[in-house]
Coordinates of C-alpha atoms and ligand atoms in Angstrom, one line a residue:
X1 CA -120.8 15.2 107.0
X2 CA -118.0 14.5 104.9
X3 CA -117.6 17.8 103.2
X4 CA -118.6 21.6 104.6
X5 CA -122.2 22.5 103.5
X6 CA -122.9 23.3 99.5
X7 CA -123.1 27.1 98.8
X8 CA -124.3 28.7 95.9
X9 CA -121.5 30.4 93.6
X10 CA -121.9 34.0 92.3
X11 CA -120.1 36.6 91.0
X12 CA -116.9 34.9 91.9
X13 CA -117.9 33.9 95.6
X14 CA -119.3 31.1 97.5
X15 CA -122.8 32.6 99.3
X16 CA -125.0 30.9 101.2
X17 CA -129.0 30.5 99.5
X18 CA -131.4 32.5 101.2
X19 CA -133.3 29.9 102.4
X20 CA -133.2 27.5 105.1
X21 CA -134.7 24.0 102.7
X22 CA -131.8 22.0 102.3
X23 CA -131.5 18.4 101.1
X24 CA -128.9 15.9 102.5
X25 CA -126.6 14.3 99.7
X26 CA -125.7 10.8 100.2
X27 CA -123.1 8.8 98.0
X28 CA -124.9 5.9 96.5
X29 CA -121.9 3.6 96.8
X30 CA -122.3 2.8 100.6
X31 CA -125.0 5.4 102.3
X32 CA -122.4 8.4 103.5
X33 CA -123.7 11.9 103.9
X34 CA -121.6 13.5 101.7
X35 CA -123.3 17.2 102.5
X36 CA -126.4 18.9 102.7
X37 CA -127.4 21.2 99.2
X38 CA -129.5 24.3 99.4
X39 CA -133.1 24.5 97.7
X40 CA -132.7 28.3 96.8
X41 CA -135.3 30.6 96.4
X42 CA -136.0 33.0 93.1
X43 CA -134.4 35.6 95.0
X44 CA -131.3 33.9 95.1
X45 CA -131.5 33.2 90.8
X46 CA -132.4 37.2 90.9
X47 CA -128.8 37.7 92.6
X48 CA -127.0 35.3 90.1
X49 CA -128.4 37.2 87.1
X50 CA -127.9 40.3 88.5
X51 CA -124.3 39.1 88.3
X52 CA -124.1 37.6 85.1
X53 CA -125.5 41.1 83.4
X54 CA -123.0 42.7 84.8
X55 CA -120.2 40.2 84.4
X56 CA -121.3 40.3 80.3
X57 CA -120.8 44.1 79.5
X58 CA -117.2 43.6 79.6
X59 CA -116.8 39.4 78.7
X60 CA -118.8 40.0 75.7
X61 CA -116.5 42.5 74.1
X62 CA -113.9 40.5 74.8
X63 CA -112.5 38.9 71.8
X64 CA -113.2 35.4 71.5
X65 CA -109.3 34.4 71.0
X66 CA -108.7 36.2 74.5
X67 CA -112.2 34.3 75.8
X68 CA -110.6 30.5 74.8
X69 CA -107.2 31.2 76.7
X70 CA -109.0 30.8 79.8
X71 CA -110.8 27.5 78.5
X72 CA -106.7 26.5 77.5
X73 CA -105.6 27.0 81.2
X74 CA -109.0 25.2 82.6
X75 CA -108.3 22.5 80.4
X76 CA -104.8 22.1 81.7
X77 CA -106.3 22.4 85.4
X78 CA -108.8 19.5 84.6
X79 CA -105.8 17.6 83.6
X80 CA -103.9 18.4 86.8
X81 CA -106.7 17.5 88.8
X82 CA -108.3 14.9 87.1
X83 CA -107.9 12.4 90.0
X84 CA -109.5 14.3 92.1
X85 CA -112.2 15.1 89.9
X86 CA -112.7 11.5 89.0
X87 CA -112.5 10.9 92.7
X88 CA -115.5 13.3 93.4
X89 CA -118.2 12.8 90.5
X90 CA -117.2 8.6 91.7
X91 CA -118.6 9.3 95.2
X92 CA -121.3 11.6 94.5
X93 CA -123.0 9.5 91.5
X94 CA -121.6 5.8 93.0
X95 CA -119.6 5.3 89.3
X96 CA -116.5 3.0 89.5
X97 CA -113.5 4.8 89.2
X98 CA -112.6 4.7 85.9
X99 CA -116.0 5.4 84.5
X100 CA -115.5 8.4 86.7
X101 CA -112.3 8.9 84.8
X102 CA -113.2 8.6 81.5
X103 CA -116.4 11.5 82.3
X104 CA -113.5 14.2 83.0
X105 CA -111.5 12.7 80.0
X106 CA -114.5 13.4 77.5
X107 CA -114.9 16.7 79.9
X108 CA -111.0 17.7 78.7
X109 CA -112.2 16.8 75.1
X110 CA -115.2 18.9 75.6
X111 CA -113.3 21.7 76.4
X112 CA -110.6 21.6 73.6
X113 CA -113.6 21.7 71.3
X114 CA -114.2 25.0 72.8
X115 CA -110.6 26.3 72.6
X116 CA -111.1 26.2 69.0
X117 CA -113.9 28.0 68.7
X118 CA -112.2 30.5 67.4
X119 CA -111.2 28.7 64.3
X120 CA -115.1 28.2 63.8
X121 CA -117.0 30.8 64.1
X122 CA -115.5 33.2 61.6
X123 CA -118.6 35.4 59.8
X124 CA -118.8 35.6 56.1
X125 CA -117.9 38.6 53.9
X126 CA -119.2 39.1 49.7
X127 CA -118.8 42.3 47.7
X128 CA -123.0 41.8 46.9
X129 CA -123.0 44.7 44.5
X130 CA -120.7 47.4 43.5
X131 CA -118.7 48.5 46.4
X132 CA -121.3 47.2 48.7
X133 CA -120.6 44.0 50.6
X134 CA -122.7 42.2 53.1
X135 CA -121.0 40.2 56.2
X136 CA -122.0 38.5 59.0
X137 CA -120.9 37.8 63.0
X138 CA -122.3 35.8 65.5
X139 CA -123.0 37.5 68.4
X140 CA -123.4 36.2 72.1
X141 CA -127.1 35.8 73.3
X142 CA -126.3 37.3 77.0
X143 CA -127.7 35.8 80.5
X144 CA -128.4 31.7 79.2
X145 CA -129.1 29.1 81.3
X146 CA -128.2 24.8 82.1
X147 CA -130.2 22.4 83.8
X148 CA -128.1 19.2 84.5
X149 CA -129.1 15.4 85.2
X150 CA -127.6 13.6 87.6
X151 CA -125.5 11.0 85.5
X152 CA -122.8 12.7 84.7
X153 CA -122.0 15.5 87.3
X154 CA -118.8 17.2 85.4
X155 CA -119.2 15.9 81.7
X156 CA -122.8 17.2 81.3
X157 CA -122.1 20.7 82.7
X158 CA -118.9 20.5 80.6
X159 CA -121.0 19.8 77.4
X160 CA -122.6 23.3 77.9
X161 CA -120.5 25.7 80.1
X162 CA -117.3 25.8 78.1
X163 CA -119.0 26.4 74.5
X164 CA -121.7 29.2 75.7
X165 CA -118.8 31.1 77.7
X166 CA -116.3 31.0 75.2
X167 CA -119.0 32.3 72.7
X168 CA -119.2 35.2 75.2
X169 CA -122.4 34.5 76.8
X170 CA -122.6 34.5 80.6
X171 CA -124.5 31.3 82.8
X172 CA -126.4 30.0 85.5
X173 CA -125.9 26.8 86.0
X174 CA -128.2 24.9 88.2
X175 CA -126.3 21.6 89.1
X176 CA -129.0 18.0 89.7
X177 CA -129.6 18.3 93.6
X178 CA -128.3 14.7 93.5
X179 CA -124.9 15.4 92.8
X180 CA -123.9 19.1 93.5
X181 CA -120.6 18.8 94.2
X182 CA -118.6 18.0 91.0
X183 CA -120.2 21.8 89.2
X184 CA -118.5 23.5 92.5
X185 CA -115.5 22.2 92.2
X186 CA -115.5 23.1 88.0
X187 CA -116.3 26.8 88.7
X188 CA -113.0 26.8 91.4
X189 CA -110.8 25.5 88.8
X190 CA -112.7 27.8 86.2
X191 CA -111.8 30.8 88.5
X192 CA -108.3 29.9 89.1
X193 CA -108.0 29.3 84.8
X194 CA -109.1 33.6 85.3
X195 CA -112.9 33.1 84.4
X196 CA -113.9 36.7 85.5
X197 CA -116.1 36.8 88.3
X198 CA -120.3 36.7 87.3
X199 CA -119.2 34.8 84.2
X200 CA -120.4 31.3 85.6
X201 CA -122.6 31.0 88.7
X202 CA -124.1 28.3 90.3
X203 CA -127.8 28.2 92.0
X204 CA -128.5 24.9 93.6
X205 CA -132.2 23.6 93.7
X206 CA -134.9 21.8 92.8
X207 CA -138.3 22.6 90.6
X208 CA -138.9 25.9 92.2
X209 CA -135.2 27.2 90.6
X210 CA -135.9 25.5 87.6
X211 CA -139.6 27.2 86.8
X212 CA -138.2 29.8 88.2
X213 CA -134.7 30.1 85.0
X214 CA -137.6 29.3 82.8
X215 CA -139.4 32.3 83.6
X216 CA -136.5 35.2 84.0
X217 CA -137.0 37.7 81.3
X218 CA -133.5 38.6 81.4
X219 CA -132.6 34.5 80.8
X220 CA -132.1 34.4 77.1
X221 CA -131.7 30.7 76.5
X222 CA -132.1 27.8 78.2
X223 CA -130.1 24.6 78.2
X224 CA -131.8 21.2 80.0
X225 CA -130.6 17.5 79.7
X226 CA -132.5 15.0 82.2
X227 CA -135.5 13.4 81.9
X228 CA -138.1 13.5 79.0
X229 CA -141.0 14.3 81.6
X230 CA -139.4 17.4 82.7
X231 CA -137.5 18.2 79.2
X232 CA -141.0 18.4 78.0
X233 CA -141.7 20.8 80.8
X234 CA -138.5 23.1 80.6
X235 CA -139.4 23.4 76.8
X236 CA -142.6 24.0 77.1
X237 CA -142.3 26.8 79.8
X238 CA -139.3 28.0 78.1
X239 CA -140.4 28.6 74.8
X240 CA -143.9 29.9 76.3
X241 CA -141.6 33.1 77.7
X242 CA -139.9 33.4 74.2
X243 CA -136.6 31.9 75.4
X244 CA -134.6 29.4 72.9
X245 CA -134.4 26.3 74.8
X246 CA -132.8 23.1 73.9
X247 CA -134.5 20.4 76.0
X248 CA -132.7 16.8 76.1
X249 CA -134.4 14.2 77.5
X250 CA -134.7 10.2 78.5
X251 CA -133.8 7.2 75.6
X252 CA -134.2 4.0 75.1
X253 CA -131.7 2.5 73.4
X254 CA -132.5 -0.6 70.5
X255 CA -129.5 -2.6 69.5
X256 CA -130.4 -4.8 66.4
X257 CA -128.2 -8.0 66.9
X258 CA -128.2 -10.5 63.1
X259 CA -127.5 -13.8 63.4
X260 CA -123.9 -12.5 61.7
X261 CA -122.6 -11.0 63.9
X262 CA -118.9 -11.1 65.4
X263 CA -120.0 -13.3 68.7
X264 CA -117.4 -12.0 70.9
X265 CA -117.5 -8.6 70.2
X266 CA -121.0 -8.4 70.4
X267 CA -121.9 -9.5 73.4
X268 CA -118.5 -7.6 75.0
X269 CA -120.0 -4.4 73.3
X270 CA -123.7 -5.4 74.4
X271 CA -123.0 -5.7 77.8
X272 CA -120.7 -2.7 78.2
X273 CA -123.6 -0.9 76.6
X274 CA -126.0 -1.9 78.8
X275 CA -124.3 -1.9 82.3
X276 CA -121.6 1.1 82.1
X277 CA -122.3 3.8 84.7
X278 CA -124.5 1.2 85.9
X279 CA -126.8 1.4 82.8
X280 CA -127.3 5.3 83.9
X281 CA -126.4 6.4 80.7
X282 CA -128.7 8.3 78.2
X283 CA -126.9 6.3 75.4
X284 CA -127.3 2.8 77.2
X285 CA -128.0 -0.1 75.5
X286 CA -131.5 -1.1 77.0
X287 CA -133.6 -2.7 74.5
X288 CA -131.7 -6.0 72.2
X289 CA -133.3 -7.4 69.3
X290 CA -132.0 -10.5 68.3
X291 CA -133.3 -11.2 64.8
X292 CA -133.6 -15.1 64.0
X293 CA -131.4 -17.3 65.8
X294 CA -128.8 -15.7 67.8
X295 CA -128.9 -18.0 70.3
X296 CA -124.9 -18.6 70.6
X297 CA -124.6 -14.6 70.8
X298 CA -126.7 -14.3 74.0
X299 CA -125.2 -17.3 75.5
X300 CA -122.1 -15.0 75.5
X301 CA -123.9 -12.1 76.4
X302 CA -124.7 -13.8 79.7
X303 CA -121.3 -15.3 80.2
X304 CA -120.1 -11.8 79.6
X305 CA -122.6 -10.2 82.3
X306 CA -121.8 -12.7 84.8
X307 CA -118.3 -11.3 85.1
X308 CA -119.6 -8.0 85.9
X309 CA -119.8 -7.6 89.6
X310 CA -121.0 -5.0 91.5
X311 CA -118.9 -3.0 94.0
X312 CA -116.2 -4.3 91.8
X313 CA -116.4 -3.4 88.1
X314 CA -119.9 -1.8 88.4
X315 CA -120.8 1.2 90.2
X316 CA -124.4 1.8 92.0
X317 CA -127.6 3.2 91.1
X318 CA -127.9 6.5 92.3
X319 CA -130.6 6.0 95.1
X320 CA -132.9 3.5 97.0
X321 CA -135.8 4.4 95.3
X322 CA -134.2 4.0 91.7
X323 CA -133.0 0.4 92.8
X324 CA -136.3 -0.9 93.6
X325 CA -137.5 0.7 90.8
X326 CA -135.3 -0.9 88.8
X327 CA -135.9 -4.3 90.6
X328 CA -139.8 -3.8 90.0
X329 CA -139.4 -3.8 86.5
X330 CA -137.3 -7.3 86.2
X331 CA -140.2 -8.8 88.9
X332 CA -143.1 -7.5 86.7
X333 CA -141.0 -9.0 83.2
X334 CA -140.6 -12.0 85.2
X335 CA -144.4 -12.3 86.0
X336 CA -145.3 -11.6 82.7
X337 CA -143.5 -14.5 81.4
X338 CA -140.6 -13.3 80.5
X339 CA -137.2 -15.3 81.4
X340 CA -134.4 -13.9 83.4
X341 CA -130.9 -15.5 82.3
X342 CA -129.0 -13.4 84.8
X343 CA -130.7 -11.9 87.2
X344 CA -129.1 -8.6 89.4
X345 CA -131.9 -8.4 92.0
X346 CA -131.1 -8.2 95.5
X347 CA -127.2 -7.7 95.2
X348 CA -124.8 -6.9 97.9
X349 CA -121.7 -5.4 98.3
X350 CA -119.7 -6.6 101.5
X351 CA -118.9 -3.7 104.0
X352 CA -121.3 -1.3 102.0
X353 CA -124.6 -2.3 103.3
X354 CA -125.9 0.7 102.6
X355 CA -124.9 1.1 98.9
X356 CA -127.5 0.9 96.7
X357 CA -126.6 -1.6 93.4
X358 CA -128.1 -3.8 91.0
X359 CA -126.4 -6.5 89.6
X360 CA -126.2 -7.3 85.8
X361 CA -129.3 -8.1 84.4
X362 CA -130.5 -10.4 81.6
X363 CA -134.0 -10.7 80.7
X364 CA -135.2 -13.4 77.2
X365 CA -138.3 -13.6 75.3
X366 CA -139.5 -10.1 76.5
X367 CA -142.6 -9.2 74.4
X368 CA -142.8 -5.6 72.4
X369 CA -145.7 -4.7 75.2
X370 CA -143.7 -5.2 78.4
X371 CA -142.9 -2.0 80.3
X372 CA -139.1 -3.8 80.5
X373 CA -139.4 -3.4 76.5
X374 CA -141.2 0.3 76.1
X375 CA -140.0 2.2 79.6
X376 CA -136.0 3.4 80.5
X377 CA -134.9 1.4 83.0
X378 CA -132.0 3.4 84.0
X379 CA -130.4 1.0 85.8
X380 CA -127.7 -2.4 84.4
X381 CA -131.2 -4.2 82.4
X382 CA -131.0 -5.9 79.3
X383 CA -134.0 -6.9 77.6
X384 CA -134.3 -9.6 74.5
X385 CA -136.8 -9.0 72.2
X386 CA -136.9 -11.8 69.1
X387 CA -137.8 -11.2 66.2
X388 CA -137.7 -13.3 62.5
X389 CA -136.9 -10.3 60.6
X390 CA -135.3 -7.1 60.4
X391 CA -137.9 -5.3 59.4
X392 CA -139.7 -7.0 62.4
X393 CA -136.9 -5.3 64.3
X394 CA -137.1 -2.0 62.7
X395 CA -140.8 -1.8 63.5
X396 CA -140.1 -2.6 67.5
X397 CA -137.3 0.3 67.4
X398 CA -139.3 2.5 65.2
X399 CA -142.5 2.6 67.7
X400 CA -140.6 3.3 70.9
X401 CA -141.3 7.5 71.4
X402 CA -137.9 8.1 72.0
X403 CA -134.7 8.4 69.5
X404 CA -131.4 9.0 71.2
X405 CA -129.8 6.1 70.0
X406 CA -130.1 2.3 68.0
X407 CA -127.3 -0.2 67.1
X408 CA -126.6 -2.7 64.4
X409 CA -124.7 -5.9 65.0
X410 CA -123.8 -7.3 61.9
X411 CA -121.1 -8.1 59.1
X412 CA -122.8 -6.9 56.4
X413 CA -122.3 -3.5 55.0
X414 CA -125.4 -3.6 52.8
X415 CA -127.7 -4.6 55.5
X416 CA -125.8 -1.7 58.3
X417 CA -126.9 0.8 56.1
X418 CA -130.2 -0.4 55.7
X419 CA -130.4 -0.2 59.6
X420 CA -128.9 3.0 59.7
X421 CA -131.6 4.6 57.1
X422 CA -134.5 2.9 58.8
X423 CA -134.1 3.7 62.7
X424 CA -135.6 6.6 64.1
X425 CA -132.9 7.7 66.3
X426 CA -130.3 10.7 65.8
X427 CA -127.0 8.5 66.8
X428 CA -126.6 5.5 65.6
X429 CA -124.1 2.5 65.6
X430 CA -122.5 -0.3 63.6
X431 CA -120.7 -2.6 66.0
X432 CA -120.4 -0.3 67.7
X433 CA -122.9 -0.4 71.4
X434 CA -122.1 3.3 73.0
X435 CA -123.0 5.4 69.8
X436 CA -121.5 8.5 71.3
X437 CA -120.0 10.9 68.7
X438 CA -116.8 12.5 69.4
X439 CA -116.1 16.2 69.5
X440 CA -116.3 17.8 66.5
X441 CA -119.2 15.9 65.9
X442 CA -122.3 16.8 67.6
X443 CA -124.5 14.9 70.0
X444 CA -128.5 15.1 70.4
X445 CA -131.6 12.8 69.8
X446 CA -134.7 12.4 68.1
X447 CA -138.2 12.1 68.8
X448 CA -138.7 12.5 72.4
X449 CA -135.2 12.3 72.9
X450 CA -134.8 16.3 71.9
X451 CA -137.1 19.1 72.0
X452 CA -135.6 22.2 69.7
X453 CA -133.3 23.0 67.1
X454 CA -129.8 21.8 66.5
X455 CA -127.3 19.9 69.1
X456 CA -125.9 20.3 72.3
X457 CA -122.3 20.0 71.1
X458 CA -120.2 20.1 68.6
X459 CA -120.6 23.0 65.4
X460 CA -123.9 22.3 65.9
X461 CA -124.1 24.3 69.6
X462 CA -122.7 27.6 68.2
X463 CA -125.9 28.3 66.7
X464 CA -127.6 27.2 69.9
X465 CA -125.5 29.7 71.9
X466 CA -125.4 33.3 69.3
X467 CA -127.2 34.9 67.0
X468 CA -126.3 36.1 63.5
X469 CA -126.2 39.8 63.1
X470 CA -126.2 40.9 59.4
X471 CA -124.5 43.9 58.5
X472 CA -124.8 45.3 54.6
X473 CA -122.0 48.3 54.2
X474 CA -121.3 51.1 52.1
X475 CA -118.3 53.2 52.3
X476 CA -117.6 54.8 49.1
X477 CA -120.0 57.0 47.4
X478 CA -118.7 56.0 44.1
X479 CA -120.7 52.4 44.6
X480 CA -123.5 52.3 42.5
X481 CA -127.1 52.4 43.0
X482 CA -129.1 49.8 41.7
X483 CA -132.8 48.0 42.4
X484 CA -131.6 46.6 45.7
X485 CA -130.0 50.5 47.0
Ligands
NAD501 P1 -134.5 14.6 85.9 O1 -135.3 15.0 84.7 O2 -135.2 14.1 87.1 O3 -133.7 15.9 86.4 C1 -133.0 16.8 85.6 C2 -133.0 18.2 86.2 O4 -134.3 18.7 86.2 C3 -132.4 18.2 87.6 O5 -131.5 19.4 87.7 C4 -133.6 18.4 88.5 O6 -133.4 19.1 89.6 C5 -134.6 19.1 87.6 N1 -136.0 18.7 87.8 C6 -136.4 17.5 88.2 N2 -137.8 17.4 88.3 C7 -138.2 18.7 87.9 C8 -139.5 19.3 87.7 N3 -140.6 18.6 88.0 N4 -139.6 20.5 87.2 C9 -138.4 21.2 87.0 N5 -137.2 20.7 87.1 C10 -137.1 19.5 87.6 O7 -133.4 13.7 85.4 P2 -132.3 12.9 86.2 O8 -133.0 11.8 86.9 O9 -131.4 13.8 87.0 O10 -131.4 12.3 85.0 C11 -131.7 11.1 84.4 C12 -132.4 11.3 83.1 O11 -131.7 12.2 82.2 C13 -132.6 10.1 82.3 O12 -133.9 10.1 81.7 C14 -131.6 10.2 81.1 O13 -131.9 9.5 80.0 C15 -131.6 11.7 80.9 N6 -130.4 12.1 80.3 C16 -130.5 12.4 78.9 C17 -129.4 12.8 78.2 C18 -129.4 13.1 76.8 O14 -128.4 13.5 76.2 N7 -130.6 13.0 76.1 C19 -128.1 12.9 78.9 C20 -128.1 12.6 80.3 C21 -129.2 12.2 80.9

């Protein structure tokens, strides 16, 4: 094993789980056992909270512009150990390098949001009636909760941890049992930036953790990104114990190409969509459109993914079982009469046998029913849907249940906006294949995309993470009495 065993992390300390179940973690780029990740037990979630109530008496009354300097000094650590970082979420999740790079980059941006929190949250104040005045705070929830995916092992805990802290609430995190390194290695650097201890603690696991955060009564909210099967779970179970949950789950992604469209640019944009982080990316372009003849775009599209090679400028799929998954669906597109222009099945990367990739993959004259053209993929798969018209296109993206994310290719700023009113998806782009909003600006999905109120980021997440108290004072005696006293 490459690295010592994976501990759990509370109240300031490394501890071992109280159980024995352990899973091995392998890297997908080429088969190493990384470590081996404890399946705790609800005992060991127990401990954590334990520590977390404690840890909150004192963080919560600490004022938020004390809170953020610690999220100012993480920030800087992130910076000074950002090739380390990227060296660590690269071998746990098989991402190339500089994807790997640009995941602590957004998680430095991430942070900085949180730094100036501050700056946000101020309450409101009004004189209502005579020398009465009403005003208003948001106040941290307590003991919350966030379930992570395995896509992006330090930007997804980043998208929650540094907001819901600096708010003053205190969190279990329970990292994907796929890649539980990266969250370690962020609550170190969290500590040395003077996180008190209890503030942030890690419980590694699987379902039984999970259930088991959903059920605490002392776990006020609950945070989960991953996949829509179990976001529908988490939210249900959540919400059936009274917690507030935000639940983010799986996409797929409708980029509407017009005959318009800048060639080059689009199929460069089209293909980075589709096959970045190896298309494991909830914001992946997975489903393209072309409406009427676009014929000269997708021969660039192809030339384009041919020049993406795996081992080289694309990472790996996360496991065996995702790859043939992955390869199952281009054989079943194929069957169904469906064309494959470049095909990524069976690829190889010399000296890493044992790596588990895909190649780029192009798939034509994929019909509305295929499972290529309803289901995520998750893995470096394009598939062409044509279509006459846009409305014909609008319909395709409309029907698909989920809604994180749909694209326009065009030059026309008439018909963009058109597009942009008409899909049924909560980010969406012009020219643009990664829709991703940048901090201040929120991110979250539609449909069955999201499950709950507001955004994960951004403003948007200080309502997830406090609630409003409202106060309504009167000091003098002078103030008058009227219909509201
Ligand atoms: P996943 O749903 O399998 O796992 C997510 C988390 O849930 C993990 O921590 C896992 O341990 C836990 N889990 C798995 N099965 C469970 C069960 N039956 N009961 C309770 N907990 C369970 O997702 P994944 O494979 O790790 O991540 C990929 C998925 O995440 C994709 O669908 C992707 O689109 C989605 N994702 C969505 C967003 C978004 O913003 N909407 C962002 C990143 C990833």
């Amino acid at each position: 094993m490459k690295y010592p065993k994976i501990q759990n992390f509370i109240n300031g300390q490394f501890v071992n789980a109280s159980t024995s179940r352990k899973l091995d973690v392998i890297s997908p780029i080429d088969g190493t056992l990384l470590s081996s990740v404890p399946m705790s037990s609800t005992d060991d979630l127990n401990t954590a909270v334990d520590a977390a109530k404690k840890a909150f008496v004192q963080w919560s009354k600490t004022p938020i512009k004390e809170r953020v300097q610690v999220f100012y000094r993480y920030k800087t650590l992130l910076e000074k150990n950002l090739k380390e970082l990227a060296e660590l979420v690269q071998e746990e999740n098989g991402k190339t390098y500089s994807e790997a790079v640009a995941e602590v980059e957004k998680s430095i941006e991430l942070t900085e949001f949180a730094c100036s929190l501050p700056q946000l949250i101020t309450g409101e104040l009004l004189e209502v009636s005579r020398g009465i005045e009403c005003r208003t705070e948001h106040v941290p929830l307590g003991i919350v909760a966030s379930i992570v995916p395995f896509n992006f092992p330090s930007m997804v805990p980043n998208w929650t941890i540094p907001n819901a802290l600096a708010l003053g609430n205190c969190m279990i995190i329970k990292p994907s049992e796929k890649v539980p390194l990266s969250t370690g290695r962020l609550a170190e650097l969290l500590k040395e930036a003077g996180l008190p201890n209890g503030v942030l603690n890690i419980v590694h696991g699987d379902v039984e953790i999970v259930e088991a955060i959903c059920d605490h009564p002392d776990i006020e909210a609950v945070s989960f990104v991953g996949s829509t099967k179990v976001a529908k779970i988490v939210y249900q179970r959540a919400t059936h114990n009274y917690k507030r949950c935000l639940a983010l789950g799986g996409a797929k992604n409708h980029l509407m190409v017009l005959p318009d469209a800048i060639p080059a640019m689009t199929a460069q944009n089209v293909v980075t969509s589709m096959s970045g982080c190896a298309g494991q990316r909830c914001m992946a372009a997975s489903a393209m459109v072309g409406v009427g003849n676009v014929d000269h775009i997708i021969d660039k599209i192809c030339e384009e993914a041919r020049k993406i090679v795996p081992g080289k400028n694309l990472g790996a799929v996360i496991n065996k079982e995702s790859q043939e998954k992955i390869e199952q669906y281009i054989t079943q597109a194929e069957k169904q009469g469906a064309k494959i222009l470049v095909d990524g099945r069976n690829a190889k990367v010399a000296g890493k046998e044992k790596g588990t990739y895909v190649g780029p993959t192009v798939i034509d004259y994929v019909t509305p029913d295929m499972a290529v053209a309803t289901e995520e993929i998750f893995g470096p798969v394009i598939s062409i849907i044509r279509t006459k018209t846009v409305d014909e296109a609008l319909a395709i993206e409309n029907a698909n249940p989920y809604g994180n994310a749909a694209s326009v290719f065009t030059q026309n700023g008439g018909m963009a906006r058109y597009i942009i009113d008409k899909a049924s998806a909560g980010m969406i782009g012009v020219n643009v294949g990664v829709p991703v909003p940048r901090e201040p600006f929120s991110f979250g999905g539609w449909n069955d995309s999201k499950f709950g109120v507001g955004d994960i980021t951004g403003k948007s997440s200080i309502e997830f993470w406090t609630k409003l108290k409202k106060s309504t004072i009167k000091w003098s005696p002078d103030a008058g009495i009227n219909w509201m006293s």
